[in-house]
Short mmCIF file of C-alpha atoms and ligand atoms in Angstrom, two decimals:
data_model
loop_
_atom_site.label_atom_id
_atom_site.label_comp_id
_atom_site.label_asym_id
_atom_site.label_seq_id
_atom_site.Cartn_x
_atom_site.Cartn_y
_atom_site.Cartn_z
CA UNK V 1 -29.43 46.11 8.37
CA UNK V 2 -26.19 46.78 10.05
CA UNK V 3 -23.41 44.83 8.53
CA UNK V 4 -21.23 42.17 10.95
CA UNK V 5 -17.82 43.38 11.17
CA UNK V 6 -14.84 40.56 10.37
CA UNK V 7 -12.35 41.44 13.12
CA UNK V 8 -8.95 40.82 11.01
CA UNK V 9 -7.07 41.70 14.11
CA UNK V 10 -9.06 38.60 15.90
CA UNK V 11 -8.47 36.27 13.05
CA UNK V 12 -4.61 37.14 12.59
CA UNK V 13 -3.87 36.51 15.95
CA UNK V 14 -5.20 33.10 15.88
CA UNK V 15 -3.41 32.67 13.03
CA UNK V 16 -0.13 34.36 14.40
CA UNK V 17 -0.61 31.43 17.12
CA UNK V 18 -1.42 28.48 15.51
CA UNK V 19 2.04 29.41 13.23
CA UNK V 20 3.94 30.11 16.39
CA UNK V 21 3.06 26.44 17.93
CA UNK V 22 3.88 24.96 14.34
CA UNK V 23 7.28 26.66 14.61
CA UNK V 24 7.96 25.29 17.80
CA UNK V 25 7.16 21.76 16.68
CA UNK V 26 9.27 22.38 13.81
CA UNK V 27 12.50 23.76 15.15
CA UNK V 28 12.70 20.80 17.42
CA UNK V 29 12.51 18.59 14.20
CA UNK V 30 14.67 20.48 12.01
CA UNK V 31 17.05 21.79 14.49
CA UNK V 32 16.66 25.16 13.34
CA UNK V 33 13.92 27.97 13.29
CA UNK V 34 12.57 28.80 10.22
CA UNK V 35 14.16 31.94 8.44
CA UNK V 36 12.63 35.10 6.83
CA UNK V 37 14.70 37.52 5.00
CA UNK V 38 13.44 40.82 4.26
CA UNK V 39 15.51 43.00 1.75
CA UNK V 40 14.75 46.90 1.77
CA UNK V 41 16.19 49.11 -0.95
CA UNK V 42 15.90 53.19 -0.01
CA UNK V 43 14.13 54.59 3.21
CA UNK V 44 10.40 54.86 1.93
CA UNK V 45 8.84 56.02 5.36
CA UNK V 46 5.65 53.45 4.55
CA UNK V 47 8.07 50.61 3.50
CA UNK V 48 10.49 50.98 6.48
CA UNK V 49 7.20 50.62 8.63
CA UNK V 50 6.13 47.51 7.23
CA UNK V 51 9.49 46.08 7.54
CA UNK V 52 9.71 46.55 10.60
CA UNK V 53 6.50 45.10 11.74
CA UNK V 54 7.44 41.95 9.70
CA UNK V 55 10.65 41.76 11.38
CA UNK V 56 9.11 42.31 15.04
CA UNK V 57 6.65 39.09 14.02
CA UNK V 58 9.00 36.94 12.89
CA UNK V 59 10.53 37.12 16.18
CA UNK V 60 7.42 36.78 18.01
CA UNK V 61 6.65 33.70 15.81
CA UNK V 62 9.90 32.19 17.12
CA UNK V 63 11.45 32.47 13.39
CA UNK V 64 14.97 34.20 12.75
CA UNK V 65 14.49 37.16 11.01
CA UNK V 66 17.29 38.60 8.43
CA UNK V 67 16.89 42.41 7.57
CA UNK V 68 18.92 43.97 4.72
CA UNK V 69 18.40 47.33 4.31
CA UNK V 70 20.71 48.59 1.43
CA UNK V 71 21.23 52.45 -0.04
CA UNK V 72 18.63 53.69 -2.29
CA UNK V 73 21.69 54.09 -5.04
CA UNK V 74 22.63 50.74 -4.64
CA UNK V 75 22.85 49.22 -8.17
CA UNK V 76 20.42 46.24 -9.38
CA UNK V 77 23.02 44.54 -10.28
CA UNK V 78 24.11 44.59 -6.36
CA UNK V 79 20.41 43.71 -5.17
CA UNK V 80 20.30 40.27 -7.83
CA UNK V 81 23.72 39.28 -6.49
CA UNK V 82 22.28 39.92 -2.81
CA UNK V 83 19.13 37.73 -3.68
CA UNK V 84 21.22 34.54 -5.34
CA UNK V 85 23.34 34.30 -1.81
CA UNK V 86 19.63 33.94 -0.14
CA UNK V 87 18.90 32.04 -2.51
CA UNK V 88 22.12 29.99 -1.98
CA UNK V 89 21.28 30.10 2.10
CA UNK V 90 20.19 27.13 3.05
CA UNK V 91 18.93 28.95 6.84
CA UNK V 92 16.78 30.78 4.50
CA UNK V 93 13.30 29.52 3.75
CA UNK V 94 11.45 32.70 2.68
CA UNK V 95 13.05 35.78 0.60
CA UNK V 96 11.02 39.52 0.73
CA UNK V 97 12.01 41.81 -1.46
CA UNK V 98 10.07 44.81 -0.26
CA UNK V 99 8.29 46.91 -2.93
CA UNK V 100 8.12 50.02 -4.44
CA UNK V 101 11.85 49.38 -5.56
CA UNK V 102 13.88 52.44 -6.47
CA UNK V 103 13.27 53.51 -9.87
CA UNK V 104 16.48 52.59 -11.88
CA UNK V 105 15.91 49.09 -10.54
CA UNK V 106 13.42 46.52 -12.69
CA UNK V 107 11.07 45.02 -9.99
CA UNK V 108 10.73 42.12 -12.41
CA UNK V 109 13.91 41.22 -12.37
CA UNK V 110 14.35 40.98 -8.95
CA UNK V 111 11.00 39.08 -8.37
CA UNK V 112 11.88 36.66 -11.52
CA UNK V 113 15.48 35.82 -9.88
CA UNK V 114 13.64 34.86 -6.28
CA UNK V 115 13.90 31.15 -6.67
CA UNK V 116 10.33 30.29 -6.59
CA UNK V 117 10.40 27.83 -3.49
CA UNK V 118 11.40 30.32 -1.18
CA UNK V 119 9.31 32.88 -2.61
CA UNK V 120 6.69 33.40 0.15
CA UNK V 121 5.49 36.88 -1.61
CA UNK V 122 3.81 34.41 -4.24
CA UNK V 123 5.18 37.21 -6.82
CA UNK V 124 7.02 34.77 -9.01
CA UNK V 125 5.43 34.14 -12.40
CA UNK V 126 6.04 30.09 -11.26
CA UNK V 127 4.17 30.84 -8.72
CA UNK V 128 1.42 32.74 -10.43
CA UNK V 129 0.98 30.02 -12.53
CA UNK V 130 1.28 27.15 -9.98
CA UNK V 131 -1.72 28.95 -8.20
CA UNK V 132 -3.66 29.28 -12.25
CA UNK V 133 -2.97 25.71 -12.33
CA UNK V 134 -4.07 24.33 -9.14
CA UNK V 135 -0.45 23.01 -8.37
CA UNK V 136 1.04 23.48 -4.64
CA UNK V 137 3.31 26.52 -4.58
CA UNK V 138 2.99 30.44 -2.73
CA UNK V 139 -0.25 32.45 -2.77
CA UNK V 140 0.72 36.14 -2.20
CA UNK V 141 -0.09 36.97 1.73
CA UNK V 142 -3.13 39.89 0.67
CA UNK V 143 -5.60 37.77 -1.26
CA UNK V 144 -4.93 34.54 0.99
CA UNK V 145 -5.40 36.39 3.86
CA UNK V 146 -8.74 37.83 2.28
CA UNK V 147 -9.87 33.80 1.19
CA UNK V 148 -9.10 33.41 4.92
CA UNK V 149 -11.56 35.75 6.61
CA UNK V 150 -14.13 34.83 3.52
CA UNK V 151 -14.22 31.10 5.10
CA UNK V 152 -15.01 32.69 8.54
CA UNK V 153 -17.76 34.96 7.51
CA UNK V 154 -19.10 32.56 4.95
CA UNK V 155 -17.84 28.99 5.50
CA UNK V 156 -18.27 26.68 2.07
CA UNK V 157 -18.13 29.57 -1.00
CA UNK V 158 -19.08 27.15 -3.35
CA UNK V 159 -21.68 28.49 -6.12
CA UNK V 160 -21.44 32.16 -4.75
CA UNK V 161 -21.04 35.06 -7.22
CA UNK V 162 -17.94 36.63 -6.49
CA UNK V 163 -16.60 40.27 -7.89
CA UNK V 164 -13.27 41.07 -7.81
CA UNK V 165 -12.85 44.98 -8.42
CA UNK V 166 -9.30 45.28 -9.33
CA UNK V 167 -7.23 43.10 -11.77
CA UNK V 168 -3.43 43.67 -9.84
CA UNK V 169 -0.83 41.14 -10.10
CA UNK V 170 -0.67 40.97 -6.38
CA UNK V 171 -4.25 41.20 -5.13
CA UNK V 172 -6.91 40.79 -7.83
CA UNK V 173 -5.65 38.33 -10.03
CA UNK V 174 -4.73 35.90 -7.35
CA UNK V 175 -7.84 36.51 -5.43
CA UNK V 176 -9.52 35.73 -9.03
CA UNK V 177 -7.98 32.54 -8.96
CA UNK V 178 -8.18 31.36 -5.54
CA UNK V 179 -12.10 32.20 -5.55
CA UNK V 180 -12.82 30.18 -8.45
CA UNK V 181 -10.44 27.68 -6.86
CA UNK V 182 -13.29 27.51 -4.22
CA UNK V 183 -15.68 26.90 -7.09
CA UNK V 184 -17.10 30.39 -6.87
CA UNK V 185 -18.25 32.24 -10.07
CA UNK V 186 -15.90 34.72 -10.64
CA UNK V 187 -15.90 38.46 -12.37
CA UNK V 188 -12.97 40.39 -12.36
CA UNK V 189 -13.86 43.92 -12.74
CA UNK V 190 -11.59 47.32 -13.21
CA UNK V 191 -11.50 50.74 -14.58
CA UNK V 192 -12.81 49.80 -17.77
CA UNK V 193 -15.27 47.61 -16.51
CA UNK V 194 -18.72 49.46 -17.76
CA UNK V 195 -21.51 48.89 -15.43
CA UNK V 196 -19.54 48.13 -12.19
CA UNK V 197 -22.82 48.90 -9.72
CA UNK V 198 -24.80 46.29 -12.40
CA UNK V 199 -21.89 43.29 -11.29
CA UNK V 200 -21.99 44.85 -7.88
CA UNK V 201 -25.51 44.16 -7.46
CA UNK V 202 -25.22 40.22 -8.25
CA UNK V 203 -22.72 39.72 -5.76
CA UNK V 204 -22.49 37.37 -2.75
CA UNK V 205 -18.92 38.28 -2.45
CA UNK V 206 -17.12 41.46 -3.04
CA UNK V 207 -13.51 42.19 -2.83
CA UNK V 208 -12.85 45.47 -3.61
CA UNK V 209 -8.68 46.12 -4.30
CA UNK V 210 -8.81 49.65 -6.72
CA UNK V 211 -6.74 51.72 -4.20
CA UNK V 212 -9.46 54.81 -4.07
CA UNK V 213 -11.07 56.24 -1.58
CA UNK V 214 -14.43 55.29 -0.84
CA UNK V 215 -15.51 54.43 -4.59
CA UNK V 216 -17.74 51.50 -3.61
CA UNK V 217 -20.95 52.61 -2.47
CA UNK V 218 -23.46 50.87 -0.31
CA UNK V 219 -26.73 51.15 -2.83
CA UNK V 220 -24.21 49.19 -5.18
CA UNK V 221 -24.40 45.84 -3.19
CA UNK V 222 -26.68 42.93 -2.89
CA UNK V 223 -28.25 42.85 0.52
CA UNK V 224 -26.37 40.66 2.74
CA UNK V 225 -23.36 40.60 0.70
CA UNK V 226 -19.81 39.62 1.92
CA UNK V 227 -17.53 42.51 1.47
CA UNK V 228 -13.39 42.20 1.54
CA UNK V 229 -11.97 46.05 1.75
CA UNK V 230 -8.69 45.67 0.67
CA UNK V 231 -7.82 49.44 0.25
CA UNK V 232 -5.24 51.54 2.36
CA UNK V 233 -6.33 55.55 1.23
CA UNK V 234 -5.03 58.02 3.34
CA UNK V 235 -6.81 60.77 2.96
CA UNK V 236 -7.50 64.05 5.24
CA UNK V 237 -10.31 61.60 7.09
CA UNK V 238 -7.52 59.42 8.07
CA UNK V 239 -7.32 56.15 6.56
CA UNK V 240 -10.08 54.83 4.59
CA UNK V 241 -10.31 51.81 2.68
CA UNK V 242 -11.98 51.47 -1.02
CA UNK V 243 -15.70 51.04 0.31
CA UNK V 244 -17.75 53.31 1.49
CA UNK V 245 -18.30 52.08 4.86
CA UNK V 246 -20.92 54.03 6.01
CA UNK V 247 -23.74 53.10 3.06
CA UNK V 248 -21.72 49.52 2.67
CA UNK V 249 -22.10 48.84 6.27
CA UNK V 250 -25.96 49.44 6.01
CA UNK V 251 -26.66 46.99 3.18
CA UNK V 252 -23.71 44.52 3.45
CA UNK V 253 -24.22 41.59 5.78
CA UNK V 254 -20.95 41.39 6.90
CA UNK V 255 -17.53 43.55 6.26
CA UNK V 256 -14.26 44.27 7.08
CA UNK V 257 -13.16 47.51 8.92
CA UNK V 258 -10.45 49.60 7.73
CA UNK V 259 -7.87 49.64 9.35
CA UNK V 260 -8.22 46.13 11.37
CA UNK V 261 -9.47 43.79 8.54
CA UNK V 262 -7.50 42.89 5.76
CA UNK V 263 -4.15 44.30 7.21
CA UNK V 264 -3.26 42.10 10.04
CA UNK V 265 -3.82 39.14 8.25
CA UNK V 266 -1.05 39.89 5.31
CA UNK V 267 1.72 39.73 7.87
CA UNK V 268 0.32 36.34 9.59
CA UNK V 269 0.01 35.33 5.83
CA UNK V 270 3.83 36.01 5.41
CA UNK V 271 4.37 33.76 8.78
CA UNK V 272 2.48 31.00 7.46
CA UNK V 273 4.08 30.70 3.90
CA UNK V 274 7.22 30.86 5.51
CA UNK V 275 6.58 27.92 7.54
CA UNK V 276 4.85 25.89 5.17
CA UNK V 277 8.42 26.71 2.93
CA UNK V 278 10.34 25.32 5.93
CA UNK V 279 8.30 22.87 6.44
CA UNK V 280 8.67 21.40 2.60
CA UNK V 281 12.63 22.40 2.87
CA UNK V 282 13.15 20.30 5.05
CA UNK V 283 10.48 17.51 5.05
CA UNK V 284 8.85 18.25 8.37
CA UNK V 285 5.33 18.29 8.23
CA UNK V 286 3.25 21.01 9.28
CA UNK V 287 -0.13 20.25 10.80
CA UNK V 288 -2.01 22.99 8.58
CA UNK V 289 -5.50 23.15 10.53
CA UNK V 290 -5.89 26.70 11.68
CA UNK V 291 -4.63 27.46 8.88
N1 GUN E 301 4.87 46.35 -0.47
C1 GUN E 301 3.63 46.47 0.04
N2 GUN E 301 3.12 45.27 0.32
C2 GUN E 301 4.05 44.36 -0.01
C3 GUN E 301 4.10 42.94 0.06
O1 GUN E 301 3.18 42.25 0.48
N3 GUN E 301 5.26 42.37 -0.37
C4 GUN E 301 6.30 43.11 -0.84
N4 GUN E 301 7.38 42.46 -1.24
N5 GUN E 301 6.27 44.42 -0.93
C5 GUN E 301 5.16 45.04 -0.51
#
């Protein structure tokens, strides 16, 4: 069997589009786009690149985009007074504190001061526990992105064995939650995890988020399984994600590429939960199907 690829890229753009009519729609209402600011700390070459993309679709989404780029010596004190004037702005529906911070900074602090309804990372511990609870709030942009494309390929996920490899605060606990949210049955597995291939080869559903290179082989899976790559590994190959695509691709049924799966759809994520925090700002509401 060769494995169906999910084209990320394809499903993005719909995405991208469906947020960019919504925006329209609700700039007319509000009299105002909705606003994204972005806050970079330091001049990490990787960060500086993602920023930039986010800030090149907010525009393209017809949102107003706010970049602060500060010194990587600037104190935390400095950064948590920066975050309670966006806090404060009421043009400001989403706040993106871009991460790695520099060391002598506490990321927590800075994601805990974030007030939690403008917090379209989903990084908030409100949030967190908003999504545990089944309570409206921000799912962070990776995992929701990765539910999205799991509809597509799959449709209803109800009653599929899912494994989660990967227990991170921003991909694989969410994703944990938002898949048994969808009434799948759910293992979380990680580096302790024992007899990952004997999970592996139960699954319907696999989203692997471990961050190395290839560790999921092919003769691991269940024919005809699902598989999510969420891994970014640069490596002398290029960039490769945390499956093994070759031996995956033959066993899998259907499975994202990397690059041009997961990616693309964690910036249209970003779009989307900024809109949906305009939209509840401001009371306008946002026609959600596409979404
Ligand atoms: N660094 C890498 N990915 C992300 C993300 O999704 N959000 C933030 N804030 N920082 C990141």
């Amino acid at each position: 069997m060769t494995a169906a690829p999910i084209d990320g890229r394809a499903r993005a753009a719909r995405l991208r589009a469906a947020v960019a009519r919504e925006v329209a729609a609700f700039s007319a209402r509000a009299g105002r786009p909705p606003g994204l600011a972005v806050v970079l700390v330091g001049e990490d070459p990787a960060s500086s690149v993602y920023v930039r993309s986010k800030g090149k679709a907010t525009a393209e989404a017809g949102m107003c985009g706010a970049e602060h780029r500060l010194p990587a010596d600037t104190p935390e004190a400095e950064l948590l007074a920066l975050v309670d004037r966006l806090n404060a702005d009421p043009v400001i529906d989403g706040i993106l504190v871009q991460l790695p911070l520099p060391a002598h900074i506490d990321a927590t602090h800075v994601t805990n001061r974030i007030d939690p309804d403008k917090d379209v990372d989903g990084f908030h511990p409100v949030n967190a526990g908003r999504l545990a609870t089944g309570l409206p709030g921000f799912v962070p942009c990776t995992p929701l992105g990765c539910l999205m494309l799991l509809r597509e390929a799959r449709g209803d996920l109800s009653g599929l064995e899912a494994v989660v490899v990967g227990r991170s605060t921003i991909v694989g606990k969410p994703m944990a939650q938002l898949l048994l949210a969808e009434s799948c049955t759910v293992t979380v597995a990680h580096s302790r995890t024992r007899d990952l291939a004997g999970h592996l080869a139960r699954a319907d559903i696999v989203v692997a988020a471990v961050g190395r290179a290839r560790m999921i082989r092919g003769e691991w899976l269940k024919p005809g399984a699902t598989v999510i790559d969420v891994g970014i590994n640069r490596t002398e190959a290029g960039l490769v994600g945390d499956v093994d695509f070759p031996s995956a691709s033959a066993v899998a049924g259907a499975i994202t590429p990397v690059p041009g799966g997961v990616g693309p759809m964690t910036i249209a994520c970003l779009l989307r939960n900024t809109l949906v925090s305009a939209g509840r700002r401001e009371g306008v509401a946002i026609d959600e199907t596409g979404f």
